[in-house]
XYZ file of C-alpha atoms in Angstrom:
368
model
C 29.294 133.247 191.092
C 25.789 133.736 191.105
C 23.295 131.089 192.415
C 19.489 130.501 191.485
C 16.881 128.808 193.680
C 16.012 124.598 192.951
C 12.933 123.809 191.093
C 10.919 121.987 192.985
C 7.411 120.344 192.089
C 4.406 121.578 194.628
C 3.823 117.905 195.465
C 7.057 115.739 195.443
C 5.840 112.240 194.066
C 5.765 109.525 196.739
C 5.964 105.347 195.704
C 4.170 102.717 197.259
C 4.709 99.264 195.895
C 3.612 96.238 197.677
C 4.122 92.659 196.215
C 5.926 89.444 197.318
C 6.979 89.271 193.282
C 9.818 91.273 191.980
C 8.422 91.466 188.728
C 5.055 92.357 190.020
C 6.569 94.610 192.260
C 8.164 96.443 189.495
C 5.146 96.833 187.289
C 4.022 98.842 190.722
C 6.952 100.892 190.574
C 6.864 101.420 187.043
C 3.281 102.086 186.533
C 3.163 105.350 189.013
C 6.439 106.626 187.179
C 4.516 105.915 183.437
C 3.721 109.799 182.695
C 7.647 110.919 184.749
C 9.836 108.151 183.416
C 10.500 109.323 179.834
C 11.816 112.578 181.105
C 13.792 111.213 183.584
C 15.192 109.068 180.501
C 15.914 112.395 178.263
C 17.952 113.631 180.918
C 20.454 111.073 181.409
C 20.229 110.399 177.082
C 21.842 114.311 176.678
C 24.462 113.718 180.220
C 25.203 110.406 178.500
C 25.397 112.224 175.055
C 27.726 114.978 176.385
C 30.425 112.859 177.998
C 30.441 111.171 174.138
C 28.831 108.168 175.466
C 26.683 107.007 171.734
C 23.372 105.516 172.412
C 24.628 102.170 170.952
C 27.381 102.028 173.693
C 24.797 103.294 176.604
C 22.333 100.492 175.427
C 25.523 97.760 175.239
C 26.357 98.960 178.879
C 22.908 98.598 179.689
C 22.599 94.934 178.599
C 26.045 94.120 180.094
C 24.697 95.489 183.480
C 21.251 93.532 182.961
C 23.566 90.092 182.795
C 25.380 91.511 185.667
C 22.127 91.893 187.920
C 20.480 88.773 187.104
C 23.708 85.968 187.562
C 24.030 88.458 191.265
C 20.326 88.946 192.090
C 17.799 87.230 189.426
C 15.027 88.992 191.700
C 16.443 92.642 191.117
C 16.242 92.053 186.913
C 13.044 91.183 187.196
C 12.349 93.571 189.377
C 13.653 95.898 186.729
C 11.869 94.382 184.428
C 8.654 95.001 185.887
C 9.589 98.652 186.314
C 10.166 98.734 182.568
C 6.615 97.280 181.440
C 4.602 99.151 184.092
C 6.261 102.131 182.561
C 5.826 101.163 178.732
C 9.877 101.785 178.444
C 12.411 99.133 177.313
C 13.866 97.629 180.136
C 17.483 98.271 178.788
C 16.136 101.548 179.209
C 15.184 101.241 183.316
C 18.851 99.258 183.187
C 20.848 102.524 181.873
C 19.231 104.383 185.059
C 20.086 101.803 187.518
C 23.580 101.852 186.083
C 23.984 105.541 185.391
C 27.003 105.660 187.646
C 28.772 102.927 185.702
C 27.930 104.421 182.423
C 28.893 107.856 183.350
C 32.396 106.638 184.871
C 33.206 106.643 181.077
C 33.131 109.964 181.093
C 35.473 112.907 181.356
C 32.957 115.677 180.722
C 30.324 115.066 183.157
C 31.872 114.856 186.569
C 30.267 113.081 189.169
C 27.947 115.237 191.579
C 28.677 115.912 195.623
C 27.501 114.798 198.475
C 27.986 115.061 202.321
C 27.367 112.389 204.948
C 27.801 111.813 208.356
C 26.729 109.343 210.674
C 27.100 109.244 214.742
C 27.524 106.294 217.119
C 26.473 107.504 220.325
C 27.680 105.636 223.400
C 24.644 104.865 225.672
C 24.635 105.664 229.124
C 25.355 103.388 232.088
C 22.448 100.505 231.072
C 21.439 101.833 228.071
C 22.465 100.670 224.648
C 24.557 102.866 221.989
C 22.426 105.187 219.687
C 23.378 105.681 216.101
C 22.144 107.870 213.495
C 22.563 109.764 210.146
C 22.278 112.838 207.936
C 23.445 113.294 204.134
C 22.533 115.848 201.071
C 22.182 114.466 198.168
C 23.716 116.806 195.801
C 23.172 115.930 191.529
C 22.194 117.532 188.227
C 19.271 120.432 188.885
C 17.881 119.357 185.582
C 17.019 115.954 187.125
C 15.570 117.881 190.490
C 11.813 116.934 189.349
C 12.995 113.150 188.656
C 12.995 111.517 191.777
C 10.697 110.663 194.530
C 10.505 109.257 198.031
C 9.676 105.857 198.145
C 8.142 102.642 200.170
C 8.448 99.061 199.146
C 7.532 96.158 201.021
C 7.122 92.213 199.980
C 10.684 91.430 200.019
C 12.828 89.850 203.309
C 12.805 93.616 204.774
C 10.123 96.518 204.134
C 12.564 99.902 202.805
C 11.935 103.264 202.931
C 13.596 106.121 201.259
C 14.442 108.443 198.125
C 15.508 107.301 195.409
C 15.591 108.701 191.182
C 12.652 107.705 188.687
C 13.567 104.341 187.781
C 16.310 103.603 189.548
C 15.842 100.618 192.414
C 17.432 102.417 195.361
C 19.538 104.890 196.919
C 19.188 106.404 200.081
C 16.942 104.876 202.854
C 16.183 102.287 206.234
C 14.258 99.217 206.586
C 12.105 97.245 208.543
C 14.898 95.805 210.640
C 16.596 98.889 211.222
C 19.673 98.894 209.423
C 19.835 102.380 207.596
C 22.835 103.724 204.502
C 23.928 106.678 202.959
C 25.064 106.581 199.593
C 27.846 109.095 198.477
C 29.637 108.524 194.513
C 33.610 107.796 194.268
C 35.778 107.675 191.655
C 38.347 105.496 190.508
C 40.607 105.259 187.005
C 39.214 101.631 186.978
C 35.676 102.166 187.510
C 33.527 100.836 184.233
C 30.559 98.775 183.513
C 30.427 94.957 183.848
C 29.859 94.786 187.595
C 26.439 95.179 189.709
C 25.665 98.653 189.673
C 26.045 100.458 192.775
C 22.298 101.421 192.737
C 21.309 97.853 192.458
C 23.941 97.208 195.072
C 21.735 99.900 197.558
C 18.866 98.402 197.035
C 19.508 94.510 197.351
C 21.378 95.375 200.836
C 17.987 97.227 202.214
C 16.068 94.433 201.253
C 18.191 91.868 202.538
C 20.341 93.274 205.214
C 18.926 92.863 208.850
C 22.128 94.139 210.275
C 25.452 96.092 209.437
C 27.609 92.412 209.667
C 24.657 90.924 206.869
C 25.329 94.196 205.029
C 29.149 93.941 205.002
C 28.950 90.847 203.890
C 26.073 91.028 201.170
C 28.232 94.282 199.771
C 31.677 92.219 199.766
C 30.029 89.246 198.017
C 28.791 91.539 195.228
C 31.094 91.678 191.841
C 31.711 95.660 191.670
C 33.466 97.171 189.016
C 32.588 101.056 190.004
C 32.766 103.150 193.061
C 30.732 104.558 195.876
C 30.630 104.654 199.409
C 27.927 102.824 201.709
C 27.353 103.902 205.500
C 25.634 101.223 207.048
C 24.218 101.315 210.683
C 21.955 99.701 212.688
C 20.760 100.271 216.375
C 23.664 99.835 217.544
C 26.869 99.526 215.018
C 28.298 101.150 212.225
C 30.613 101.428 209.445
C 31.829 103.659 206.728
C 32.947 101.564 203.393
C 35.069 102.369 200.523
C 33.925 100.094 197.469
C 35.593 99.948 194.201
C 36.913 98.149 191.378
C 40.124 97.051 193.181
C 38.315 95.958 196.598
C 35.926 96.847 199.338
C 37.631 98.462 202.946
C 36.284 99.885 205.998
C 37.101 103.707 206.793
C 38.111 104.327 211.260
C 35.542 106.074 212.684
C 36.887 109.322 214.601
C 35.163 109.499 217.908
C 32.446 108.125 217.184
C 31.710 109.633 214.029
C 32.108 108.662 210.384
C 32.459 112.036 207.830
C 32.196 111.377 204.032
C 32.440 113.576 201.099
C 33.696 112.156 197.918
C 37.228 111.035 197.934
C 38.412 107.467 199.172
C 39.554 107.514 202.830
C 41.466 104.311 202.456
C 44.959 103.953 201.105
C 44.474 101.252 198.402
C 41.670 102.988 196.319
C 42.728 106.550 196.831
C 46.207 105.411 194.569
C 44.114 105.445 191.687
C 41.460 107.736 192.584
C 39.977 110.552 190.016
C 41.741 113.183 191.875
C 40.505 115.579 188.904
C 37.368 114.385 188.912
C 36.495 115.671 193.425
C 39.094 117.390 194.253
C 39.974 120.457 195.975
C 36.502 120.478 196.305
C 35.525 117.032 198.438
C 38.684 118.204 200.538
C 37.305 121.373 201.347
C 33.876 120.475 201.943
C 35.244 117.430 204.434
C 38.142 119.732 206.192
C 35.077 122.333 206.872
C 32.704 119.491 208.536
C 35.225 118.064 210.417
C 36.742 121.735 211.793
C 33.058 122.608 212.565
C 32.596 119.231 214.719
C 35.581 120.204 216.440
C 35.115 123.215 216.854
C 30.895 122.724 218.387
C 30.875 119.061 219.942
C 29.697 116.116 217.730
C 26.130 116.296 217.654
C 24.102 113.913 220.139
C 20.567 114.001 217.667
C 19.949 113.751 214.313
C 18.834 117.015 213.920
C 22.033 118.494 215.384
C 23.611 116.569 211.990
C 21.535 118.147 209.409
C 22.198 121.960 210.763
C 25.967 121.127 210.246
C 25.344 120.482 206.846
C 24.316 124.338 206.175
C 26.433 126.436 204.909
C 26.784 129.608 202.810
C 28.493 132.452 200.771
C 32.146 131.934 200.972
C 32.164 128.107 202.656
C 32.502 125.278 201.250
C 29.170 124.318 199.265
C 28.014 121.304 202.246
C 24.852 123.352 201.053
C 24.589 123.524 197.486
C 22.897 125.974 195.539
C 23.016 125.478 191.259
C 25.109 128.081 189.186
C 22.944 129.141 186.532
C 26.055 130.009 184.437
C 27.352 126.448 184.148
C 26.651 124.418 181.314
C 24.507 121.119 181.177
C 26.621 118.494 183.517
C 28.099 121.271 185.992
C 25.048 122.605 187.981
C 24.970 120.519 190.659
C 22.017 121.464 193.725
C 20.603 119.682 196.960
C 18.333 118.327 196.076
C 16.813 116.715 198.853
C 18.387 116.403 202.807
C 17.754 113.280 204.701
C 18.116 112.067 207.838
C 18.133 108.034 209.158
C 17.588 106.655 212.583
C 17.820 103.112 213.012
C 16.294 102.741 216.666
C 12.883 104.604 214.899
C 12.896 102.477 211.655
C 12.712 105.903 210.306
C 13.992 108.356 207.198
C 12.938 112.378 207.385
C 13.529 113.510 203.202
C 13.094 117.117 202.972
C 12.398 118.550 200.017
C 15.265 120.957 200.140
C 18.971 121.943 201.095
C 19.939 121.968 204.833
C 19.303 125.935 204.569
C 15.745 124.979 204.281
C 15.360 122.984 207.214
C 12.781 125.348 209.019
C 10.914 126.626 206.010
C 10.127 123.403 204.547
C 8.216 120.149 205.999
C 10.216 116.808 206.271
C 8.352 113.939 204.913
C 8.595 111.121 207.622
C 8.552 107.609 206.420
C 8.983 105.002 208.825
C 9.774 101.297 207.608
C 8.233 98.761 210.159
């Protein structure tokens, strides 16, 4: 297999938007993304087209999602909303981003991409409090490595900052109280559209959340009707979820530390996980982590987490590099490596795989 290097914009596009308004808050968002937005839009249209998802279904999803949003969180549809006309898009339009997981659960062409996360709890010393922290890549389509930006939005119950995709609401970030998540995709044969998208999901907890327990129970309040996986922390808990269509359940830690690839690590959802869809891949890439940890000592920092994360020829691709040779839907990259830390408020996004840390500048946000 050959590999080619991740194209990469000179300046990656960073998002302010302050307002105590959803709505106006959106128009914020929206209106830097105006002149990125469209593309963003073509990308998913031809990943939507190619797993024989018609427009007229992707726009019905879209709507269904919308109704789905507003009767869970009236403030994140408007929010969307806003997006949408600071843009000059549609909002079912911004909608189809935010629920580009459900949509694509439909599916059986474009598999889902791969991540890696882990996330420490560090007991403190005598009279000192536990420390927690977190690393993930975020692995997804190279053609959409342009389409996303880091992010900072304040004027809701928490300041957040983060990554996240052109008009989507939330991913990947921490906020102002210092509770932090990692986001990595699941799959399950029941996952669809008619639920709050998992995006949306992200985003209302940052907001919201001041603490893993509000998180927890924010997330197990929420009607779901795809998968993903959530690691919440704060400065001094933390937990590893498995959310799906069937129910919401908390993954063991193992010493300390919580390891997530892509398959469910609970009994109940893994019976009707998309075994075709991950596997021997999210296997491989967790058995390899978790032999490595062994194998060197779980990491006290957070930048002992993000060198575990590189890898190379003939491992498991924790680091991953696009093959050129795959059609559209199978080149999946790194594009971006980010690291959380609760105690700090703060999220370091670099612009690159873990095999970059070194050669490339982190961009440090920090959220209050």
């Amino acid at each position: 297999m050959t590999t080619t290097p991740i194209p990469r914009p000179a300046h990656r596009r960073h998002v302010e938007a302050v307002a105590a308004d959803p709505y106006e808050r959106g128009t914020v968002r929206g209106g830097q993304l105006r002149a990125t937005l469209p593309a963003a839009i073509e990308v998913y249209d031809r990943l939507f087209a190619l797993g024989g998802v018609t427009e007229a279904a992707v726009r019905a999803d879209a709507e269904r999602a919308l109704e789905a949003i507003g009767a869970f969180r009236p403030a994140a549809r408007a929010e969307i909303g806003g997006v949408a006309q600071g843009a000059g898009v549609e909002p079912w339009r911004v909608a189809a981003l935010n629920a580009r997981t459900e949509i694509l659960a439909r599916s059986t062409s474009v598999p889902p991409g791969e991540c890696t996360t882990i996330v420490r709890r560090v007991a403190g010393r005598a009279g000192t409090p536990p420390r927690t922290f977190g690393a993930q890549t975020w692995d997804w389509h190279v053609e959409l490595s342009e389409l996303w930006h880091t992010v900072e939005v304040r004027g809701g119950r928490h300041g957040v900052v983060g990554l996240t995709e052109d008009g989507i609401l939330g991913k990947i970030g921490v906020n102002s109280a210092g509770l932090a998540l990692h986001f990595n995709i699941l799959g399950h044969v029941r996952d669809g559209v008619g639920g709050v998208p998992v995006h949306v999901l992200a985003a209302v907890v940052l907001e919201e959340a001041g603490s893993v327990a509000e998180a927890v129970e924010i997330v197990r309040g929420a009607p779901v009707a795809s998968s993903g996986s959530f690691a919440l922390f704060d400065e001094a808990d933390a937990v590893l979820l498995d959310l799906s269509p069937v129910g919401v359940f908390a993954v063991a830690p193992e010493d300390g530390t919580f390891l997530r690839t892509n398959h469910f690590l609970t009994p109940r959802p893994a019976a009707g996980e998309k075994t075709w869809l991950y596997q021997p891949d999210s296997g491989e890439r967790r058995d390899f982590v978790r032999a490595r940890l062994a194998r060197r000592g779980a990491p006290a920092t957070p930048d002992g987490l993000t060198a575990v994360l590189v890898t190379g020829d003939g491992e498991p691709p924790v680091t991953c590099l696009p093959d050129p040779d795959k059609p559209l839907g199978q080149r999946w990259a790194s594009l971006a490596t980010v690291a959380l830390e609760p105690a700090t408020r703060t999220a370091r996004i670099l612009d690159g795989t873990p095999a970059d840390i070194g050669s490339r500048d982190w961009r440090v946000l920090v959220a209050g």
